[in-house]
Structure formats: structure tokens, C-alpha cells
Backbone as numpy.savetxt, mean C-alpha at the origin, in Angstrom:
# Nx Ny Nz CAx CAy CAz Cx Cy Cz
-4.56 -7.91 -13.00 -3.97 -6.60 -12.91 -3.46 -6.25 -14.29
-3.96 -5.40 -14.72 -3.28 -4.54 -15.82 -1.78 -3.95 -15.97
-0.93 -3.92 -16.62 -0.05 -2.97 -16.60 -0.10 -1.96 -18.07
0.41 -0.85 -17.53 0.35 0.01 -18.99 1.54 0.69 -18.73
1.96 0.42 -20.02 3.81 0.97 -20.56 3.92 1.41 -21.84
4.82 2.05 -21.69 5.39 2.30 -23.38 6.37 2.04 -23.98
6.57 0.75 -24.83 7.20 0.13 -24.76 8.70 0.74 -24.84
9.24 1.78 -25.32 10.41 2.81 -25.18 10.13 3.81 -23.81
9.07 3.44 -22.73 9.82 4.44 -21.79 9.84 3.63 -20.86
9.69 2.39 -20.78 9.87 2.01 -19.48 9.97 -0.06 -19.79
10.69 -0.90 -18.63 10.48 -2.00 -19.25 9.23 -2.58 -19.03
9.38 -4.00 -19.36 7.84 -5.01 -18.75 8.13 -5.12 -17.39
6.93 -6.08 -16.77 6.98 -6.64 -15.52 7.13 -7.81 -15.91
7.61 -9.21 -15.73 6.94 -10.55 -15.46 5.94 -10.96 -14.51
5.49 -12.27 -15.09 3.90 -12.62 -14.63 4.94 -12.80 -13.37
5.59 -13.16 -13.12 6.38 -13.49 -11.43 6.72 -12.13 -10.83
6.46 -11.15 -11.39 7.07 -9.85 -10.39 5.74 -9.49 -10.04
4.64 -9.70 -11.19 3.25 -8.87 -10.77 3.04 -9.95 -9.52
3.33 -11.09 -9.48 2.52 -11.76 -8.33 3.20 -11.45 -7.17
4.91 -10.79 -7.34 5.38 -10.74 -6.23 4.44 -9.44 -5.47
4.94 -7.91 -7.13 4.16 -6.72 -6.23 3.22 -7.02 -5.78
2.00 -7.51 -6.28 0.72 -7.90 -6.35 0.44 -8.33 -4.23
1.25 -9.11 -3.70 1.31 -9.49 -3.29 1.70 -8.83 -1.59
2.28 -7.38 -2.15 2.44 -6.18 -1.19 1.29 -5.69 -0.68
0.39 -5.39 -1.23 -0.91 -4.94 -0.46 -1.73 -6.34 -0.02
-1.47 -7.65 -0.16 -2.12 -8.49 0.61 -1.22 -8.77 1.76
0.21 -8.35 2.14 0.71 -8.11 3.57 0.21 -6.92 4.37
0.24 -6.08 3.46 -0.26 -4.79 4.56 -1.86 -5.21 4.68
-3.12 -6.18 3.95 -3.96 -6.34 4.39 -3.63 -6.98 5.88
-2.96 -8.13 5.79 -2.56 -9.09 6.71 -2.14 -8.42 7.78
-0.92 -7.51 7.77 -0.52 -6.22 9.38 -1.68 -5.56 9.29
-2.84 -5.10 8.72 -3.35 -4.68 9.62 -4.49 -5.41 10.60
-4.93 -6.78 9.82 -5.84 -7.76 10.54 -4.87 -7.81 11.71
-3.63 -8.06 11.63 -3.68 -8.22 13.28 -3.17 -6.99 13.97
-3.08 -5.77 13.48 -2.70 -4.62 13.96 -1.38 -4.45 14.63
-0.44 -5.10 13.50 0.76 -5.01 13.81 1.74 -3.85 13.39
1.72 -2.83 14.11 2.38 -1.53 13.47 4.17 -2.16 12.78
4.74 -2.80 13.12 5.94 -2.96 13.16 5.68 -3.94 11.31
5.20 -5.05 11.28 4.51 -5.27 10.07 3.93 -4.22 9.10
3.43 -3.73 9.51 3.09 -2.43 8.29 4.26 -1.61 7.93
4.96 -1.21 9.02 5.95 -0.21 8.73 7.10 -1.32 7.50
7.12 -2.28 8.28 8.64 -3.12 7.18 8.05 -3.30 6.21
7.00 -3.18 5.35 6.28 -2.67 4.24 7.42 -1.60 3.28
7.78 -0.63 3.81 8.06 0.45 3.58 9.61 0.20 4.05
10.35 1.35 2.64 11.57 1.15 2.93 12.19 1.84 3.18
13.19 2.31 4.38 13.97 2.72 5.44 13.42 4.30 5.77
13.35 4.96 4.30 13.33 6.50 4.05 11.87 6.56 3.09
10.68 5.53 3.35 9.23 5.52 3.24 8.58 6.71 3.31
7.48 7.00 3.18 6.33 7.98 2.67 5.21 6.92 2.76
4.65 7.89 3.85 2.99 7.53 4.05 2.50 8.83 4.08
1.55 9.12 3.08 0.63 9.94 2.74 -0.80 9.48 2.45
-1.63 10.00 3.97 -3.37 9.99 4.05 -4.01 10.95 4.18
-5.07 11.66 3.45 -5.43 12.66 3.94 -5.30 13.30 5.15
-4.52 14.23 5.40 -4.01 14.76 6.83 -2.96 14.30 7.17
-2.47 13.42 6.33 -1.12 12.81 7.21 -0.01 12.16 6.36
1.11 12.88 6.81 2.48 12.66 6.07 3.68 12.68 7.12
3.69 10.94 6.93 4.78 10.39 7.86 5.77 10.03 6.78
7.20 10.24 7.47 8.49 10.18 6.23 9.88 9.62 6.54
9.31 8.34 7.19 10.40 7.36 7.67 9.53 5.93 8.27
10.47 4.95 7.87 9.98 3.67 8.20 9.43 3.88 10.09
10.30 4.30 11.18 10.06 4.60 12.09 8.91 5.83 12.82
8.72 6.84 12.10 7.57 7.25 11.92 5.99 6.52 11.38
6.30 6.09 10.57 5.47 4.80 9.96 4.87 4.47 11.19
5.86 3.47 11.60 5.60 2.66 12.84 4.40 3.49 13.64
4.99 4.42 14.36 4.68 4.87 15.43 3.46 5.51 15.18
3.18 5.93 14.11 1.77 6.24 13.45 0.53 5.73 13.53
1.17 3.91 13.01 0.25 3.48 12.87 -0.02 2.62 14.49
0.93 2.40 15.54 0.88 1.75 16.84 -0.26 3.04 17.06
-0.02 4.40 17.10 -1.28 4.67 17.78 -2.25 4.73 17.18
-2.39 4.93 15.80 -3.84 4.27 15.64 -4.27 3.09 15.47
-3.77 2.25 15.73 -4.39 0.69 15.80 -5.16 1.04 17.25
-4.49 1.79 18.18 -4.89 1.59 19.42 -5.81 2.38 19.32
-6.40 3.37 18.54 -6.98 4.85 18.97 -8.30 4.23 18.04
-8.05 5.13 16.57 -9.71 5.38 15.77 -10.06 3.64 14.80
-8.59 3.25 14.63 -7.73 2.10 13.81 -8.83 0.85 14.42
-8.63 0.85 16.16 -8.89 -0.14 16.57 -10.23 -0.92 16.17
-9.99 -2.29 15.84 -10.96 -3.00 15.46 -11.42 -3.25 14.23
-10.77 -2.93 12.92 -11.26 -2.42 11.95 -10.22 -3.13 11.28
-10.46 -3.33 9.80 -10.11 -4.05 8.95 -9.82 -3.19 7.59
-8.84 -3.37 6.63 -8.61 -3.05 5.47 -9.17 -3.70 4.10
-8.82 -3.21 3.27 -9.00 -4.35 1.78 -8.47 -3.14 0.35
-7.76 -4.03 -0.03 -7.37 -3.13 -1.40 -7.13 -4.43 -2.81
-7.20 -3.94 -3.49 -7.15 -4.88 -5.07 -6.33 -4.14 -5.78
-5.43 -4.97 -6.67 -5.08 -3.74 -7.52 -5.56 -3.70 -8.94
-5.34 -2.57 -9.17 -6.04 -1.98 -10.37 -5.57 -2.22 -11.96
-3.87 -1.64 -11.28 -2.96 -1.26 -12.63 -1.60 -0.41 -11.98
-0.72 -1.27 -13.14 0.50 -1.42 -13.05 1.59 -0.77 -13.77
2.20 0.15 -13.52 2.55 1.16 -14.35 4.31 0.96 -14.16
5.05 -0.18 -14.83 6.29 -0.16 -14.74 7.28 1.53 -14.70
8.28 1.67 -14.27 8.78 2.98 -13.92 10.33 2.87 -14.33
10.90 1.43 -14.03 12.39 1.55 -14.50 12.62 0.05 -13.81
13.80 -0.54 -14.27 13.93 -2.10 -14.10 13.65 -2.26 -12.44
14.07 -2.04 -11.15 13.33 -2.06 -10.34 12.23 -1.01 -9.57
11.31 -0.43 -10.25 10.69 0.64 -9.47 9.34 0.55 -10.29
7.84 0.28 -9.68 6.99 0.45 -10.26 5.85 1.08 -9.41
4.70 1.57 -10.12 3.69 2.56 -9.61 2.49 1.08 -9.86
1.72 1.02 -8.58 0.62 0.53 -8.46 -0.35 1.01 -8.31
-1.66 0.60 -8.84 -2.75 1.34 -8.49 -3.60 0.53 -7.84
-4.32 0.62 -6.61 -5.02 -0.02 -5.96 -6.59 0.45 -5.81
-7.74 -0.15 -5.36 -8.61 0.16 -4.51 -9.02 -0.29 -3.69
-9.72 0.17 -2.73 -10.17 -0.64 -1.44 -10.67 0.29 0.04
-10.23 0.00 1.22 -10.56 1.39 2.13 -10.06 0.42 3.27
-10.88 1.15 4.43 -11.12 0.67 5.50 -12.31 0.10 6.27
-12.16 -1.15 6.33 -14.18 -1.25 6.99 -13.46 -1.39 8.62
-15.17 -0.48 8.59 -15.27 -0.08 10.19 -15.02 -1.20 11.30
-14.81 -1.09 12.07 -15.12 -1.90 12.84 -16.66 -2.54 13.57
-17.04 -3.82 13.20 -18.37 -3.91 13.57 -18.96 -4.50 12.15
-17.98 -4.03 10.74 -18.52 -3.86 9.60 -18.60 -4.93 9.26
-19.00 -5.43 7.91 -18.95 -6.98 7.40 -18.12 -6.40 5.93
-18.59 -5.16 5.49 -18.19 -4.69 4.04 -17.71 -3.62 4.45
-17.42 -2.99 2.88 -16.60 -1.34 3.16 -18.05 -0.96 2.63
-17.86 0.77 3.02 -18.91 1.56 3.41 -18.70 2.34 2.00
-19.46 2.92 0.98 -18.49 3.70 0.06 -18.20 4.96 0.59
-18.45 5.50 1.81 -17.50 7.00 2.54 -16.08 6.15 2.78
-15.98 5.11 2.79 -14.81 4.66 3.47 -13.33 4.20 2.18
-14.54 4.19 0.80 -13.63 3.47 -0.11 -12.78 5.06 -0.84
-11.36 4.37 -1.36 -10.54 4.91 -1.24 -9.56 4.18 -2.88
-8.93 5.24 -3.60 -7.80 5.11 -4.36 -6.55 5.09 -3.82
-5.60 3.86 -4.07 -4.15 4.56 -3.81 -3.33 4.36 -4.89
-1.94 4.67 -4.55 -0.91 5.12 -5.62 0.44 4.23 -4.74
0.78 3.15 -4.84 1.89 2.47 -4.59 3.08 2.89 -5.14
4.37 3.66 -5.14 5.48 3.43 -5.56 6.36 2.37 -4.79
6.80 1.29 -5.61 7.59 0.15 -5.06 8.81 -0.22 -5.77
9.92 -0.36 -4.88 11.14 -0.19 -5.47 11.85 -1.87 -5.07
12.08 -2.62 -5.60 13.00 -3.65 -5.36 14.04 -3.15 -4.78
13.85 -3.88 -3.29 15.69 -3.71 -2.46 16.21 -4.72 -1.70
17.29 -4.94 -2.23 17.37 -6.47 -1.38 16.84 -7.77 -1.58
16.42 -7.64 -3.22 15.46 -8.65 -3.38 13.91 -8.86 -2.99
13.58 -7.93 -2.67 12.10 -8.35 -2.27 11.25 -6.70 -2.67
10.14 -6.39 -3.01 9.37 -5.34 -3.18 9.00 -4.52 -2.15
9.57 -2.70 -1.81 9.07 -2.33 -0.53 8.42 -1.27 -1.50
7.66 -0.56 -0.27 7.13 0.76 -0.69 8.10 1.83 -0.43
8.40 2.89 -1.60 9.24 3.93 -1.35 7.68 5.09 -0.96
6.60 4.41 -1.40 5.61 5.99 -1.20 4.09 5.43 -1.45
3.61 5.41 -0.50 2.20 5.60 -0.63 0.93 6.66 0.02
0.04 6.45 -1.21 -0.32 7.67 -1.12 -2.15 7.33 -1.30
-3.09 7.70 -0.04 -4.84 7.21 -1.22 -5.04 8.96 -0.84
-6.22 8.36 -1.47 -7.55 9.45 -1.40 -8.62 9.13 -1.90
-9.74 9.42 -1.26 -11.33 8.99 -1.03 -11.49 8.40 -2.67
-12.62 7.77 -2.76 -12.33 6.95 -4.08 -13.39 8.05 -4.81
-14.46 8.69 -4.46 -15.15 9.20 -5.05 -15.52 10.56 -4.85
């Protein structure tokens, strides 16, 4: 993973914080293999932002309930994957991630490229551990 800063506007990361952020989108891979809405949502912190094409949920509890019905509905069966890209420190705890990846279908073995997708992580240290204050994709191409 890359990070890009300047060195007067913002600080570094350590190789131990990138593995922590780093490490945020391989839980939300993990909630969604087992389609655990309640796991995805504690992702996200209290007063969260989920933004998907068409959809802007704006609380950890909204979150939730978002994603319980679509695990059950279009969700069901289907698998995620994201990598990240690049790392854009923001202020001693708050940084912008860049990811790619999508959703494979259900049935799928790979992602489809209609399915692959950019996102935009904002993650804020609280409590010691990395949540999402805001995420955000859109189609990768």
C-alpha cells in the first residue's frame, strides 16, 4: 500500500498502523463471508456513512439494518473483495484509504468487471482501534 503526504500537511503512518488500517477492509471482507450485518455495521463508528450508488445510510444502526436486508434479499450468497490501493494520511488519527475490489456474484468464482468498484475509506482512530467515519465506492470503470 502506498501512502501519499505532504510532508507539512499532514503526518506519516507507521508500518504498524498501515497493517492495522490495512486490515479494516479484510474484516468487512470477513462480515460479509458470513453475512453478518451487525459485524459490518461495528466497522463503522457510532455516527458512520455508508454511501453506494443509490444509497446513503448515516448511522451505525442504519448500517446495520441495511445491510441485514440485503444479505437476505439481492446480497444473498455473494461474496466481496477489496485491496488497498493508497493511503492518504489526514491528521494524527484520521486517514483516507483507497481501495479496489467489488462484489462477486453469487455462484461466481471471480469478480465480474460490471461488478468491480473504487472506494474511498475515511478512518478515524477511536478507542484505540480503526473505524470507518465514511465510506464511499463507485463502479471502477
Amino acid at each position: 500500500m502506498s501512502t501519499n503526504s505532504s510532508p507539512a500537511a499532514a503526518p506519516t503512518v507507521s508500518s504498524a498502523e498501515q497493517a492495522e488500517i490495512a486490515a479494516v477492509p479484510a474484516r468487512m471482507v470477513a462480515a460479509w463471508a458470513a453475512h453478518d450485518a451487525d459485524a459490518f455495521a461495528d466497522l463503522f463508528t457510532e455516527d458512520g456513512t455508508l454511501i453506494l450508488p443509490g444509497v446513503y445510510k448515516k448511522s451505525r444502526d442504519e448500517i446495520r439494518e441495511f445491510m441485514a436486508t440485503q444479505y437476505a434479499g439481492p446480497y444473498q450468497g455473494t461474496r466481496v473483495t477489496g485491496t488497498p490501493i493508497g493511503l492518504k494520511p489526514l491528521g494524527a488519527d484520521a486517514v483516507a484509504l483507497l481501495t479496489t475490489g467489488g462484489v462477486i456474484a453469487s455462484g461466481e468464482t471471480e469478480l465480474a468487471d460490471r461488478d468491480a468498484i473504487r472506494a474511498s475509506w475515511i478512518l478515524v482512530r477511536r478507542d484505540g482501534r480503526w473505524q470507518l467515519a465514511v465510506y464511499q465506492n463507485c463502479p471502477r470503470d
